[in-house]
PDB file of C-alpha atoms in Angstrom:
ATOM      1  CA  UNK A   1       0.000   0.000   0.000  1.00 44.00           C
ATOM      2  CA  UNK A   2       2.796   2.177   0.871  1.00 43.00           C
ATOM      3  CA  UNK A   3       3.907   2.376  -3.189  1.00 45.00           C
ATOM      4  CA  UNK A   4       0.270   3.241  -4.076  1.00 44.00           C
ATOM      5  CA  UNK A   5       0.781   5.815  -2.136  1.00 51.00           C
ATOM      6  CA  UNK A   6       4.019   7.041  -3.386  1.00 46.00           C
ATOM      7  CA  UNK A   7       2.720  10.233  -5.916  1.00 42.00           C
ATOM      8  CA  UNK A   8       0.045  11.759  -3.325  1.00 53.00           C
ATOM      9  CA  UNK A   9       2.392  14.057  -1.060  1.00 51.00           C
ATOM     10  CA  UNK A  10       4.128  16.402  -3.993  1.00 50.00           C
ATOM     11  CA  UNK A  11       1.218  15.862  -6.866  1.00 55.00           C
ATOM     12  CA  UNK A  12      -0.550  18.128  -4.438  1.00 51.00           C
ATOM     13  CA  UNK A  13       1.613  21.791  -5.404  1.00 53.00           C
ATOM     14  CA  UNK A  14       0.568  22.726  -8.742  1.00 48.00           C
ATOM     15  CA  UNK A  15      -2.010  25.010  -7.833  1.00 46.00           C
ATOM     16  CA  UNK A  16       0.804  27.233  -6.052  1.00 40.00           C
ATOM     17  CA  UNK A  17       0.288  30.485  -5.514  1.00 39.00           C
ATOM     18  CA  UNK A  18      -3.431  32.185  -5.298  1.00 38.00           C
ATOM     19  CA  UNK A  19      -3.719  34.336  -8.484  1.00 33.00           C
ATOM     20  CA  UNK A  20      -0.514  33.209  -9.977  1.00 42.00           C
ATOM     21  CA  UNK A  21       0.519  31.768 -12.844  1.00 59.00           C
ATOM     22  CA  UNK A  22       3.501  29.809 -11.821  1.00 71.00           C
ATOM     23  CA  UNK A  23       5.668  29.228  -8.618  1.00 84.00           C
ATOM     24  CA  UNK A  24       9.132  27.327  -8.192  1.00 88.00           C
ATOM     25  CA  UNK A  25       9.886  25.155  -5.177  1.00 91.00           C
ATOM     26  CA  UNK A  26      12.575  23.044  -3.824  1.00 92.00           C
ATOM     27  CA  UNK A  27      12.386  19.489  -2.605  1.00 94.00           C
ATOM     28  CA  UNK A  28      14.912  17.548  -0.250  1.00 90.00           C
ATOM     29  CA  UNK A  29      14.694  14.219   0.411  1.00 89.00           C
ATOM     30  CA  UNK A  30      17.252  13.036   3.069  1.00 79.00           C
ATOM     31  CA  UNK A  31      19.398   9.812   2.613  1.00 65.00           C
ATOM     32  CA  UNK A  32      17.298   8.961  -0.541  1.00 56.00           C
ATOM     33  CA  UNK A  33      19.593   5.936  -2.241  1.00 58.00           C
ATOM     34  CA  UNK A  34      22.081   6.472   0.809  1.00 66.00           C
ATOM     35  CA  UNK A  35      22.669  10.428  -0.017  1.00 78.00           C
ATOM     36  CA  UNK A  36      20.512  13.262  -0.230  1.00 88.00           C
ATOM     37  CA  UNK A  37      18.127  14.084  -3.067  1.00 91.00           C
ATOM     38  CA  UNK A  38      17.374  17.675  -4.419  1.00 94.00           C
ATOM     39  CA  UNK A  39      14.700  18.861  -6.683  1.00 96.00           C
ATOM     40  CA  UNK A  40      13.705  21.895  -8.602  1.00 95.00           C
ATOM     41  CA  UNK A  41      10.183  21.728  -8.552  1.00 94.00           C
ATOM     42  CA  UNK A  42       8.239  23.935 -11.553  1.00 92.00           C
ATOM     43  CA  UNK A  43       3.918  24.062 -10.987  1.00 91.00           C
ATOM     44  CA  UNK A  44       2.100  25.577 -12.860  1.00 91.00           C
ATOM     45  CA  UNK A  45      -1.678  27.278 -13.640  1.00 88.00           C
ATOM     46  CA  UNK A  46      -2.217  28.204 -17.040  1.00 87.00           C
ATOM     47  CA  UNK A  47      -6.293  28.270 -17.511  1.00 84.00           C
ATOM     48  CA  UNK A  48      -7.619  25.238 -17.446  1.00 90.00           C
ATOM     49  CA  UNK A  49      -4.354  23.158 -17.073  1.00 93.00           C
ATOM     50  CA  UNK A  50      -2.322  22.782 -13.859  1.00 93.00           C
ATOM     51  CA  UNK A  51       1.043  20.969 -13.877  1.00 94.00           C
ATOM     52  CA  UNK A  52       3.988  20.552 -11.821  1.00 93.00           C
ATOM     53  CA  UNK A  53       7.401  18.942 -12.894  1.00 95.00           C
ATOM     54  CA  UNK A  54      10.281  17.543 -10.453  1.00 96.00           C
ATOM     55  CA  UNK A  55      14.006  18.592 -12.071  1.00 96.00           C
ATOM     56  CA  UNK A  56      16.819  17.003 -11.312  1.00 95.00           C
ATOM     57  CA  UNK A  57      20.137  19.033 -10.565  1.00 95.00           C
ATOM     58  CA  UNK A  58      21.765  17.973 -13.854  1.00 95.00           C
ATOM     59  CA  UNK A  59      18.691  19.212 -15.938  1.00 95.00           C
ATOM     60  CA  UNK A  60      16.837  16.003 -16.338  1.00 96.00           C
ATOM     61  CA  UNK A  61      13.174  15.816 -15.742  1.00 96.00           C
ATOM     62  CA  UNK A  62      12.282  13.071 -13.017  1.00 96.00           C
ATOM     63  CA  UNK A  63       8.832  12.904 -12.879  1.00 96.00           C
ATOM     64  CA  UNK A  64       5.382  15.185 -13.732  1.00 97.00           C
ATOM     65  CA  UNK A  65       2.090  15.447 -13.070  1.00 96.00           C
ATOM     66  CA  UNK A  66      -1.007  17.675 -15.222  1.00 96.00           C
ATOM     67  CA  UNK A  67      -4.510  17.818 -15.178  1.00 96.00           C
ATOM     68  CA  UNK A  68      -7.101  19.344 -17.165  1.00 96.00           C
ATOM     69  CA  UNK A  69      -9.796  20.833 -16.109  1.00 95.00           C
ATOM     70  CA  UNK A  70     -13.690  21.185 -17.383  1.00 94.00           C
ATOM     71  CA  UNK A  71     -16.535  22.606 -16.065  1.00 90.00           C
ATOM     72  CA  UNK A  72     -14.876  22.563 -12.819  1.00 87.00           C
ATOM     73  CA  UNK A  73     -13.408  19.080 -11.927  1.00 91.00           C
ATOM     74  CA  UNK A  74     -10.432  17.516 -13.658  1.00 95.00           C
ATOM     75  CA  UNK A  75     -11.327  15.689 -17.149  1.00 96.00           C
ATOM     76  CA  UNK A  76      -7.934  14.445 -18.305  1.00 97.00           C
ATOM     77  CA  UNK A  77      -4.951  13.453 -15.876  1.00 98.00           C
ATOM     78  CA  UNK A  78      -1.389  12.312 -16.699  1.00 97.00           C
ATOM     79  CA  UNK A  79       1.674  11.235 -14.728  1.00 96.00           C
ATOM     80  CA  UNK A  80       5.200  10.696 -16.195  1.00 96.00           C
ATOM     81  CA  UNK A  81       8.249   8.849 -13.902  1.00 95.00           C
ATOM     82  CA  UNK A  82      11.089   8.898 -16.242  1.00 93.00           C
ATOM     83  CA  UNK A  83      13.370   6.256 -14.103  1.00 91.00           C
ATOM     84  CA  UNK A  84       9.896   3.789 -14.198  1.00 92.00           C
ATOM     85  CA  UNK A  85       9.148   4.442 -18.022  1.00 91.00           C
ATOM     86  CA  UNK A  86       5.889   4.991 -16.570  1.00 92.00           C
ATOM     87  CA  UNK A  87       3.289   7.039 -18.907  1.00 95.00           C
ATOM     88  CA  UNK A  88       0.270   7.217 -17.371  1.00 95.00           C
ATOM     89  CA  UNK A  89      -3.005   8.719 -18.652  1.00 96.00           C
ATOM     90  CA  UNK A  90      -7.009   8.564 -16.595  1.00 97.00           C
ATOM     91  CA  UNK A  91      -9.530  10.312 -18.440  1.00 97.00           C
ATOM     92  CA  UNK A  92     -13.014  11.032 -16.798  1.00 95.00           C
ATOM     93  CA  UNK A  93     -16.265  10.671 -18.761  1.00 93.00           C
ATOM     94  CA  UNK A  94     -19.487  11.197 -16.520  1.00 90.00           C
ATOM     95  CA  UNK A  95     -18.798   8.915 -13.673  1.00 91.00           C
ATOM     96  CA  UNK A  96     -16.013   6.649 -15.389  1.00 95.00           C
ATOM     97  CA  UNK A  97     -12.590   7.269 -15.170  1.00 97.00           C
ATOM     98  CA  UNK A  98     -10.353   5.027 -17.218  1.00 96.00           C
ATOM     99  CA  UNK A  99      -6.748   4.607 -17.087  1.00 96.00           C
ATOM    100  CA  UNK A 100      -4.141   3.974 -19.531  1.00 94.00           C
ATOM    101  CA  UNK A 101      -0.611   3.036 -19.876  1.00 91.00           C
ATOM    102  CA  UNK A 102       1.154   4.987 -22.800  1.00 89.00           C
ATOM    103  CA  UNK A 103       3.893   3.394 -22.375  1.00 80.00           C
ATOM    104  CA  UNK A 104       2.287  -0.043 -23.002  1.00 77.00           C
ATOM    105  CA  UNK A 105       2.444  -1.368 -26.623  1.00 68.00           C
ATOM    106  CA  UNK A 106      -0.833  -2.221 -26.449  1.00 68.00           C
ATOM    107  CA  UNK A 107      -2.213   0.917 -25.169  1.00 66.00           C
ATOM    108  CA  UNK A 108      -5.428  -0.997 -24.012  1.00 73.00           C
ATOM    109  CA  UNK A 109      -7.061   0.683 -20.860  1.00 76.00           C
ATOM    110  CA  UNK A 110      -5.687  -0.763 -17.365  1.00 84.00           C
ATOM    111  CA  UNK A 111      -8.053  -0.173 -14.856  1.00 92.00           C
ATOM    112  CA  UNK A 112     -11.813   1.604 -14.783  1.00 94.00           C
ATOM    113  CA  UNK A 113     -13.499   2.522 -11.715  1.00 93.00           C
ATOM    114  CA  UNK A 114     -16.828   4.988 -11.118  1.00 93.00           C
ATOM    115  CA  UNK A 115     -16.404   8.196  -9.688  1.00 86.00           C
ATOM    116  CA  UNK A 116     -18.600   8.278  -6.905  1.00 83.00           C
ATOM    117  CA  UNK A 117     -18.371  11.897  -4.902  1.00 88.00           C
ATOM    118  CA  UNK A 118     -15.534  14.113  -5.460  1.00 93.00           C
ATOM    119  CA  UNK A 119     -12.566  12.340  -6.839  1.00 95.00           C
ATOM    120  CA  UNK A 120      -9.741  14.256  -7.173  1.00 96.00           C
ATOM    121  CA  UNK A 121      -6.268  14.313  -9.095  1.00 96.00           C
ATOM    122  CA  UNK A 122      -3.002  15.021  -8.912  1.00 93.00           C
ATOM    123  CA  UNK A 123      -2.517  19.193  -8.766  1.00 91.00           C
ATOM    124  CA  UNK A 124      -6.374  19.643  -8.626  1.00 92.00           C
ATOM    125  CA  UNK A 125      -6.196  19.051  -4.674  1.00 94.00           C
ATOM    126  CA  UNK A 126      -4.610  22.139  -3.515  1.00 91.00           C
ATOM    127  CA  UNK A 127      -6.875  24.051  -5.684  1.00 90.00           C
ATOM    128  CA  UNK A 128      -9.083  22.073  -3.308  1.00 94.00           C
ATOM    129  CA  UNK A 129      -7.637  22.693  -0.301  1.00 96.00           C
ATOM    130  CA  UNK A 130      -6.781  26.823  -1.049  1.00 94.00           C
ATOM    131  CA  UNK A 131     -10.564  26.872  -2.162  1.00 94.00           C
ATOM    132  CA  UNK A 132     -11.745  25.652   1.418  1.00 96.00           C
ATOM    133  CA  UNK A 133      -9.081  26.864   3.645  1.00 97.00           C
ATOM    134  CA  UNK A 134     -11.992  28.776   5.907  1.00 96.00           C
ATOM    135  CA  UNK A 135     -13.991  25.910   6.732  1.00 97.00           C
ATOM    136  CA  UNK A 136     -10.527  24.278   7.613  1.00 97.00           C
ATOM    137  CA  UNK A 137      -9.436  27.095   9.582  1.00 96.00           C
ATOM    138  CA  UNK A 138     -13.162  26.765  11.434  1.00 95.00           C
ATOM    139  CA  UNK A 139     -12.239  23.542  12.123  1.00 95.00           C
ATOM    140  CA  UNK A 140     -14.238  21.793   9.724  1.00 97.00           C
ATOM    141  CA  UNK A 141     -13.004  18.354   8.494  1.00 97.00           C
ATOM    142  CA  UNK A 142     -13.146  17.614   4.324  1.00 97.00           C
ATOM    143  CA  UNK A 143     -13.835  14.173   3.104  1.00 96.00           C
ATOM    144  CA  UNK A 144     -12.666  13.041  -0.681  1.00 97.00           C
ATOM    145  CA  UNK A 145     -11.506  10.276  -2.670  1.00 96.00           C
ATOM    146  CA  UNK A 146      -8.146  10.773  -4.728  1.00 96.00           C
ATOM    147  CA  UNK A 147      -7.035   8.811  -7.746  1.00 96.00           C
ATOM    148  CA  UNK A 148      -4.170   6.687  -7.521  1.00 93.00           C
ATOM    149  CA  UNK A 149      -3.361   6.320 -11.168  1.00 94.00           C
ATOM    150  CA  UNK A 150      -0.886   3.816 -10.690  1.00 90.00           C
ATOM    151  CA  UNK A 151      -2.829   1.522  -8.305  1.00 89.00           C
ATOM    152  CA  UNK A 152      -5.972   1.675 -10.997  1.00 92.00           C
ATOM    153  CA  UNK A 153      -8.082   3.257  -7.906  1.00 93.00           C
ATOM    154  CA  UNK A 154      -9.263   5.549  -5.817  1.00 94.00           C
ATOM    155  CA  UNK A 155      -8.671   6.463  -2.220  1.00 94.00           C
ATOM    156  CA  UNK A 156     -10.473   8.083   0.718  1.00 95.00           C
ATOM    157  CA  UNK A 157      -9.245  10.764   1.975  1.00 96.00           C
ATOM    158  CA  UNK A 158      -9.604  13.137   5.112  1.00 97.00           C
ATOM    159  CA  UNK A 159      -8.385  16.889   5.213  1.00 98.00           C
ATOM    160  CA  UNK A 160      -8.220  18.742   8.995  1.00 97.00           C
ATOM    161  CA  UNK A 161      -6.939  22.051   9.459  1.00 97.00           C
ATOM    162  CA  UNK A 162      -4.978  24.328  12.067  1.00 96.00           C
ATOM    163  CA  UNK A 163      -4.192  27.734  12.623  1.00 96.00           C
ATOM    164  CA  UNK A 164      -0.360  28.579  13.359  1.00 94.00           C
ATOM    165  CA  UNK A 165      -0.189  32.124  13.873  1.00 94.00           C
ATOM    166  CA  UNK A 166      -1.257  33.403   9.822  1.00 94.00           C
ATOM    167  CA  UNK A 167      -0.713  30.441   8.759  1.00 97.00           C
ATOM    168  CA  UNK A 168      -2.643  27.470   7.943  1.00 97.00           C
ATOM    169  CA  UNK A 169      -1.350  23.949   8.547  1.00 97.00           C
ATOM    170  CA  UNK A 170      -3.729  21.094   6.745  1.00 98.00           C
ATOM    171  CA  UNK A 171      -3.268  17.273   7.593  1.00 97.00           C
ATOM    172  CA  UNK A 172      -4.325  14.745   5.217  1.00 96.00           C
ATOM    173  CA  UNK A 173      -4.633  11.199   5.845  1.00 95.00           C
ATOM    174  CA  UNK A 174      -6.532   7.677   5.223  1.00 95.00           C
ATOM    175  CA  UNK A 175     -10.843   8.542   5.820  1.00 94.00           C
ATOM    176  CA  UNK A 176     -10.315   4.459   6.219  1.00 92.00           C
ATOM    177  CA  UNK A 177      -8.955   3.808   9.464  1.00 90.00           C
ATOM    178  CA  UNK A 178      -7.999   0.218   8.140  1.00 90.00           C
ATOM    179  CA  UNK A 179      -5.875   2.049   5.585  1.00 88.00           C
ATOM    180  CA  UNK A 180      -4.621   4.542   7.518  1.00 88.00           C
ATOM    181  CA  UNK A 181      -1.436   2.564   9.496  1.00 86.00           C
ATOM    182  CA  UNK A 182       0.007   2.167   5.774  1.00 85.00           C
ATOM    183  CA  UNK A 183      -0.724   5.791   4.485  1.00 87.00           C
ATOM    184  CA  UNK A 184       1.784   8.561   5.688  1.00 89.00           C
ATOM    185  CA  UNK A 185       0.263  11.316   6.722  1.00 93.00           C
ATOM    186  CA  UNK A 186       1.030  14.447   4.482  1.00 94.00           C
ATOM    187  CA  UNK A 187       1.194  18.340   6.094  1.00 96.00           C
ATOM    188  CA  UNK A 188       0.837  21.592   3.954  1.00 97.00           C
ATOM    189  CA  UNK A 189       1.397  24.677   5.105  1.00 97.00           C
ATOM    190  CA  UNK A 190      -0.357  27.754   3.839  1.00 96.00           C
ATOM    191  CA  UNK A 191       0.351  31.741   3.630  1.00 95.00           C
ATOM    192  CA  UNK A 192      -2.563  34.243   4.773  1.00 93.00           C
ATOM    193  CA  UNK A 193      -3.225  34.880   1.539  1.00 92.00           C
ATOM    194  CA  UNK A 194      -3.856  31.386   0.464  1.00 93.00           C
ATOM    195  CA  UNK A 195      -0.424  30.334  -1.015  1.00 91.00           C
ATOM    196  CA  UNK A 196       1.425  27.192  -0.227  1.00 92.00           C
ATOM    197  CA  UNK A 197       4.244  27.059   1.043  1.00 94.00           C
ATOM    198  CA  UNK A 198       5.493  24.221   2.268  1.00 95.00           C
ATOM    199  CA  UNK A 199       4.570  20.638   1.581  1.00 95.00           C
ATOM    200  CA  UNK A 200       5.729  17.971   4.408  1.00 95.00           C
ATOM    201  CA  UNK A 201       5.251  13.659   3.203  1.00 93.00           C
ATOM    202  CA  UNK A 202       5.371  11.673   0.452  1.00 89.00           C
ATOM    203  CA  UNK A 203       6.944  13.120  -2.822  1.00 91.00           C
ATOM    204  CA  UNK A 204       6.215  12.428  -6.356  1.00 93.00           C
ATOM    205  CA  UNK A 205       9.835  10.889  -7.547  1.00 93.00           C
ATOM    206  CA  UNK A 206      10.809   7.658  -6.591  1.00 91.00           C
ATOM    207  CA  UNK A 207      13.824   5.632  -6.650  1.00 90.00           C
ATOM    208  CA  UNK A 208      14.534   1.603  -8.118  1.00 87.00           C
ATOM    209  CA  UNK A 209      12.511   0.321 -11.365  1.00 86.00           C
ATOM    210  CA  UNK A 210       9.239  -1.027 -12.486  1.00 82.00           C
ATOM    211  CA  UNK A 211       9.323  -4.053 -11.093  1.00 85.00           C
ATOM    212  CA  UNK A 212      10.003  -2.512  -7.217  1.00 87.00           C
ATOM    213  CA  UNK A 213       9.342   1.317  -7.081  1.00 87.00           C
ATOM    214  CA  UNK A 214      10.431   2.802  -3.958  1.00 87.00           C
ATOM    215  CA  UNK A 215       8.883   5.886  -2.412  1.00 88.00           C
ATOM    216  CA  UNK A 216      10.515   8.640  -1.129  1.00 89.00           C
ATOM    217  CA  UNK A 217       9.870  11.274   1.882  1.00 91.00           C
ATOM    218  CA  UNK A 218      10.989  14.879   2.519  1.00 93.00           C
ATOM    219  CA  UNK A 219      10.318  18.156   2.951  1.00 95.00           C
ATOM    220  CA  UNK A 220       9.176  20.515  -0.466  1.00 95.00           C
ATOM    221  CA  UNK A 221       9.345  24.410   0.055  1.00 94.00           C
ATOM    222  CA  UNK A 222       7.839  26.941  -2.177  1.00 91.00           C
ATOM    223  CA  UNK A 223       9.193  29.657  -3.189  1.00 81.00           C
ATOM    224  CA  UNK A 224       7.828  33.236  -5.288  1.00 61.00           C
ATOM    225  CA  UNK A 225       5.660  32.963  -7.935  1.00 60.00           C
ATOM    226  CA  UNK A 226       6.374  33.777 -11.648  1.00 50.00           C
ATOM    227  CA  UNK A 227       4.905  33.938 -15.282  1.00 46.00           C
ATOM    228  CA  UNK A 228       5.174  30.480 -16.599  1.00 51.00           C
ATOM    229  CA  UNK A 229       2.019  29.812 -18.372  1.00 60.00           C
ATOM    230  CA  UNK A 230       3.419  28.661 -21.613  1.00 54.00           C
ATOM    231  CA  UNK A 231       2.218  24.676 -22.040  1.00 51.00           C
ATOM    232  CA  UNK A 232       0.032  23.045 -24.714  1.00 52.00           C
ATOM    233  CA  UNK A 233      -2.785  20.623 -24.294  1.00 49.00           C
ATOM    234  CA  UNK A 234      -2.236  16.731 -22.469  1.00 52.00           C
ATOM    235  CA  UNK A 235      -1.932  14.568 -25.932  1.00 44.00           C
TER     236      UNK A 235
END
């Protein structure tokens, strides 16, 4: 359970800054592969579209996450882990999301599953989260279920808030208190005005192959925002 879980911690930052277009952050992962790890992170908000993508120091991209959005709620969803060849691609249709492999040769659907509720994906969450930081400040608790493209499902999820000072801390965790031992917990922490900052958990890159994946935990911070909103349309 712990691998499903791997991409749910740092797919969460690519609704960055309230108003913004784009925001650059910077992820360390201690002892990752017996030394540290750092990442450029890049997120983005152009329109519909939000993205983020996890740099290595020598220029490489890692991994990357992007949704699109219609009416509202996230139609299209992809996530790319260069070391894992992995291509993934979930598109939503009414209630049924389907999920692909692109890298597959024979690009038949993996997994289908019905939305039931508000299932959420990748960078739509803080969008989420920014959109409802009141009722977490009042103490109000948010229930949703979050894809987990490369488990072919769907998780619960539960979001509680805290005030620190101006700032808003948010924990999210298992809803399912059988899943819960086997989920890490993952803390954001957001600005005043809205904007995350920090993001605390599980993080989107992970080390080995296909075969055994292994997930990897530090600390992301954010940093200003900037005018990146430059990207074409998922394909």
């Amino acid at each position: 359970m712990r691998r499903g879980i791997a991409l749910l911690a740092a797919s969460l930052v690519a609704a960055p800054v309230a108003m913004a277009d784009g925001v650059r952050g910077e992820a360390l992962i201690r002892g990752g592969g017996g030394a540290d790890l750092r990442y450029t992170v890049v997120a983005t908000h152009c329109a519909d579209r939000l993205a983020t993508e996890w740099w290595r120091p020598d220029g490489s991209l890692a991994a990357s996450e992007e949704v699109e959005l219609t009416d509202g709620r996230w139609s299209r969803y992809r996530l790319r882990r260069a070391n894992l060849g992995q291509d993934l691609r979930a598109e939503r249709r009414g209630d049924i999301i389907t999920i692909t492999d692109a890298a597959a040769a024979s690009g038949r659907p993996t997994a289908r599953l019905t939305a039931r509720g508000t299932v959420l994906a990748g960078p739509e969450l803080v969008s989420f989260l920014q959109d409802r930081l009141e009722a977490l400040r009042a103490g109000r608790a948010l229930e949703f279920q979050y894809l987990l493209a490369d488990r072919g499902t769907a998780l619960g999820f539960i979001a509680r808030g805290r005030v620190q000072g101006a700032d808003t801390t948010v924990a999210l965790e298992a809803s399912s208190a059988w899943f819960r031992p086997f989920v890490p917990t993952t803390t954001f922490r957001f600005a005043a005005d809205g904007a995350l900052r920090e993001v605390v958990g599980r993080m989107l890159p992970v080390m080995g192959d296909p075969r055994s994946p292994k997930p990897l935990d530090g600390v992301l911070q954010m940093g200003a925002s900037q005018s990146t909103c430059n990207r074409k349309s998922l394909s």
